[in-house]
Amino acid sequence: MNRLFYLNHSAVYAHFTKNSKDFVVTEIPLYEFSGEGEHLILKIRKKDLTTWGMLSHLSEVTGVKVRDFGYAGLKDKDGMTIQHVSMPKKFEASLEKLNHQNIKILEKNYHNNKLKTGHLKGNRFFIRLKKVNPTDAQKLKEIIKTIKKEGFPNYFGYQRFGREGDNYDRGRDILEGTVKERNKKMRNFFISAYQSHLFNLWLSKRVEISKLFASFNEEELFNLFNFPKEIIKKVKSQPAFFKMLPGDVLHHYPHGRIFICENLEEEAERFTEKGTTITGVLPGAKATCATGIASSFEKDFTKECEPYLSKMQGTRRFAWIWAENIESHYKEDEAQFEFSFTLPKGSYATVLLEELTHITNFN
């Protein structure tokens, strides 16, 4: 997956499968619904269905076209997920015909607007690990303490890249023109996987750089990177593991705007306090680019797609995030370790799980 872990512990053995008992995702809405309006808001619990599969079934039952449903985010097929869906209020009575063992409407509400992609604060996750011995359970608790304090790299998870992990290759081929994809939705999907792949490569490199700054002295770092010695000193002295560089594109965390890092010491302190975070680029014509030293590392991974920037919109993504409200519980008699946590939208619970256990073959 081209990802480098930032923690250095040995692997923690655990058994995990994505099923409705051991993996639960609960969507956190961006705002409270008004209670009135032309859009019916459904809080739906689904099991072992993609969001698209759920919407297709709802369409068959109600007569509402799939494009007229609104949703804040696509959820995993495997496991239990709770999310909100909007549909035209005038079709509400048709829901009485809904009878699907894996779809249950938990609540109804109303709102003035259709739900749109991104209209969520984040997601709450529950994960149950099995076959965990007491020693590894204690180890997990200590690792969780570290991640709670320091955060972790916001890689794209394996789900982004398809069963064989090579969706990004097709995306690159589409941009190069060697492969044709007539379906616009699939075309955008594959190109997005390619952007995500480049982001993961860049982020893994930045994690590597941060490890080097933690391991070597200033003179050795000067020989490695040839940065000005004053910059070496400022980066080395940063309290956070993930090192900020001059010219990084930062973002107020968890909400706000992006801006360029100009005062390294001041912004590094705000990053430590979780007031800002560093972002990585998803290349495209409209993406803000890093400057200075940070730009040189960014371009190492974006230069290959420069001829195709006009074919991609582009944006920035949090490179480093923090899991909030982490809770854990070990059931020694059953050798099960359960934990819950909240992540910002677009982040992957499996990435956190892999950082915890250093196991990458859960899929």
XYZ file of N, CA, C and O in Angstrom, residues 3-14 16 23 125-129 132 135-153 155 323 326-329 337-343 348-360 362:
264
model
N 2.707 2.623 2.287
C 2.501 3.434 3.482
C 3.546 3.076 4.528
O 3.825 1.899 4.740
N 4.083 4.091 5.179
C 5.073 3.874 6.227
C 4.426 4.204 7.569
O 3.886 5.289 7.766
N 4.466 3.252 8.506
C 3.944 3.520 9.842
C 4.837 4.535 10.549
O 6.056 4.539 10.358
N 4.247 5.355 11.392
C 5.070 6.326 12.121
C 5.508 5.787 13.487
O 6.544 6.177 14.003
N 4.741 4.862 14.075
C 5.128 4.253 15.341
C 6.032 3.053 15.080
O 5.951 2.413 14.028
N 6.868 2.730 16.063
C 7.925 1.736 15.837
C 7.716 0.415 16.567
O 8.624 -0.409 16.604
N 6.534 0.195 17.137
C 6.329 -1.033 17.902
C 6.216 -2.250 16.975
O 5.926 -2.130 15.783
N 6.441 -3.414 17.555
C 6.263 -4.655 16.796
C 4.782 -4.926 16.583
O 3.927 -4.348 17.267
N 4.478 -5.813 15.671
C 3.087 -6.093 15.331
C 2.327 -6.662 16.521
O 2.879 -7.412 17.328
N 1.061 -6.286 16.616
C 0.166 -6.797 17.644
C -0.776 -7.793 16.974
O -1.521 -7.419 16.061
N -0.752 -9.030 17.412
C -1.608 -10.019 16.763
C -3.060 -9.826 17.186
O -3.383 -9.709 18.367
N -3.937 -9.801 16.194
C -5.376 -9.705 16.450
C -6.107 -10.205 15.220
O -5.588 -10.150 14.101
N -9.472 -9.674 12.919
C -10.529 -8.701 12.636
C -11.178 -8.996 11.296
O -10.489 -9.244 10.299
N -17.783 -4.329 13.278
C -17.417 -3.057 12.658
C -18.681 -2.227 12.451
O -19.562 -2.609 11.679
N -16.726 5.311 15.018
C -16.442 3.917 14.682
C -16.410 3.043 15.934
O -15.969 3.479 16.995
N -16.861 1.826 15.763
C -16.700 0.784 16.774
C -16.011 -0.405 16.100
O -16.440 -0.851 15.022
N -14.958 -0.905 16.719
C -14.219 -2.048 16.177
C -13.997 -3.069 17.291
O -13.635 -2.715 18.417
N -14.238 -4.331 16.970
C -13.961 -5.418 17.898
C -12.868 -6.310 17.311
O -13.011 -6.857 16.208
N -11.770 -6.435 18.047
C -10.689 -7.337 17.674
C -10.814 -8.617 18.486
O -11.137 -8.582 19.678
N -7.141 -11.684 21.093
C -6.140 -10.763 21.636
C -5.747 -11.240 23.035
O -6.605 -11.342 23.927
N -1.338 -9.549 27.135
C -0.138 -8.736 26.888
C -0.358 -7.778 25.725
O -0.030 -6.581 25.803
N -0.923 -8.284 24.636
C -1.185 -7.432 23.480
C -2.298 -6.422 23.768
O -2.288 -5.309 23.237
N -3.247 -6.796 24.618
C -4.307 -5.853 24.989
C -3.717 -4.651 25.728
O -4.088 -3.502 25.466
N -2.793 -4.919 26.639
C -2.144 -3.821 27.360
C -1.302 -2.981 26.409
O -1.248 -1.743 26.520
N -0.667 -3.646 25.477
C 0.133 -2.941 24.476
C -0.755 -2.025 23.635
O -0.402 -0.867 23.356
N -1.928 -2.517 23.237
C -2.868 -1.702 22.464
C -3.298 -0.463 23.251
O -3.409 0.633 22.695
N -3.544 -0.636 24.535
C -3.959 0.505 25.355
C -2.883 1.581 25.393
O -3.182 2.787 25.339
N -1.626 1.170 25.483
C -0.526 2.135 25.503
C -0.376 2.834 24.159
O -0.117 4.044 24.101
N -0.543 2.081 23.086
C -0.445 2.680 21.746
C -1.573 3.680 21.529
O -1.380 4.751 20.949
N -2.767 3.328 21.997
C -3.912 4.220 21.874
C -3.644 5.533 22.605
O -3.987 6.623 22.105
N -3.004 5.476 23.766
C -2.661 6.698 24.494
C -1.753 7.597 23.653
O -1.923 8.812 23.613
N -0.796 6.977 22.997
C 0.135 7.742 22.155
C -0.595 8.383 20.985
O -0.411 9.574 20.696
N -1.431 7.598 20.316
C -2.148 8.124 19.152
C -3.149 9.195 19.566
O -3.354 10.186 18.850
N -3.771 9.027 20.716
C -4.710 10.030 21.216
C -4.010 11.375 21.392
O -4.568 12.431 21.095
N -2.781 11.329 21.875
C -2.022 12.550 22.115
C -1.390 13.102 20.844
O -1.474 14.311 20.573
N -0.786 12.235 20.041
C 0.037 12.691 18.923
C -0.676 12.690 17.575
O -0.241 13.361 16.644
N -1.783 11.922 17.437
C -2.433 11.816 16.140
C -1.784 10.740 15.284
O -0.938 9.965 15.741
N -2.153 10.725 14.003
C -1.591 9.719 13.094
C -1.745 10.182 11.645
O -2.552 11.066 11.348
N -0.981 9.609 10.716
C -1.033 10.030 9.308
C -2.348 9.619 8.658
O -2.801 8.488 8.807
N -3.600 8.589 5.824
C -3.514 7.899 4.535
C -4.907 7.555 3.999
O -5.867 7.408 4.768
N -7.658 11.227 16.398
C -8.876 10.501 16.757
C -9.406 11.092 18.058
O -8.639 11.313 19.000
N -11.720 8.603 22.196
C -11.321 7.196 22.110
C -11.685 6.472 23.410
O -11.348 6.930 24.503
N -12.351 5.359 23.267
C -12.695 4.514 24.402
C -12.295 3.082 24.059
O -12.436 2.657 22.912
N -11.802 2.337 25.058
C -11.413 0.949 24.805
C -11.788 0.077 25.988
O -11.889 0.546 27.131
N -11.973 -1.203 25.697
C -12.364 -2.163 26.739
C -11.875 -3.548 26.332
O -12.065 -3.978 25.191
N -10.854 -7.299 22.229
C -10.497 -5.911 22.520
C -11.409 -5.013 21.694
O -11.402 -5.055 20.463
N -12.210 -4.196 22.386
C -13.169 -3.313 21.715
C -12.734 -1.869 21.896
O -12.313 -1.472 22.995
N -12.860 -1.083 20.836
C -12.587 0.343 20.985
C -13.441 1.156 20.023
O -13.846 0.686 18.951
N -13.722 2.385 20.463
C -14.540 3.317 19.689
C -13.788 4.641 19.568
O -13.024 5.015 20.468
N -14.035 5.357 18.486
C -13.343 6.624 18.268
C -14.053 7.395 17.157
O -14.821 6.822 16.370
N -13.783 8.680 17.102
C -14.371 9.555 16.087
C -13.262 10.118 15.206
O -12.222 10.559 15.712
N -13.496 10.096 13.886
C -12.542 10.629 12.921
C -13.207 11.698 12.055
O -14.416 11.658 11.836
N -10.075 7.091 7.321
C -10.333 5.655 7.316
C -10.021 5.029 8.668
O -8.889 5.118 9.171
N -11.018 4.350 9.232
C -10.812 3.634 10.492
C -9.771 2.534 10.330
O -9.007 2.247 11.258
N -9.718 1.906 9.161
C -8.766 0.815 8.942
C -7.327 1.326 8.952
O -6.407 0.579 9.304
N -7.115 2.582 8.571
C -5.764 3.153 8.628
C -5.316 3.276 10.085
O -4.175 2.943 10.425
N -6.213 3.728 10.956
C -5.905 3.784 12.379
C -5.670 2.378 12.934
O -4.725 2.149 13.701
N -6.507 1.429 12.540
C -6.358 0.053 13.001
C -5.005 -0.521 12.593
O -4.333 -1.201 13.382
N -4.586 -0.242 11.386
C -3.304 -0.756 10.903
C -2.130 -0.095 11.621
O -1.111 -0.739 11.889
N -2.274 1.202 11.943
C -1.216 1.871 12.717
C -1.126 1.290 14.118
O -0.033 1.135 14.681
N -2.262 0.930 14.678
C -2.282 0.319 16.010
C -1.615 -1.054 16.026
O -0.830 -1.375 16.918
N -1.946 -1.872 15.053
C -1.524 -3.275 15.081
C -0.301 -3.569 14.213
O 0.366 -4.584 14.405
N -0.025 -2.691 13.244
C 1.015 -2.923 12.242
C 0.736 -4.177 11.413
O 1.662 -4.863 10.954
N -0.536 -4.447 11.248
C -0.989 -5.529 10.371
C -1.755 -4.882 9.216
O -2.606 -4.022 9.428
N -1.463 -5.301 7.992
C -2.079 -4.640 6.834
C -2.915 -5.590 5.984
O -3.336 -5.215 4.893
N -5.876 -7.033 6.867
C -7.210 -7.235 7.396
C -8.263 -7.363 6.299
O -9.316 -7.928 6.511
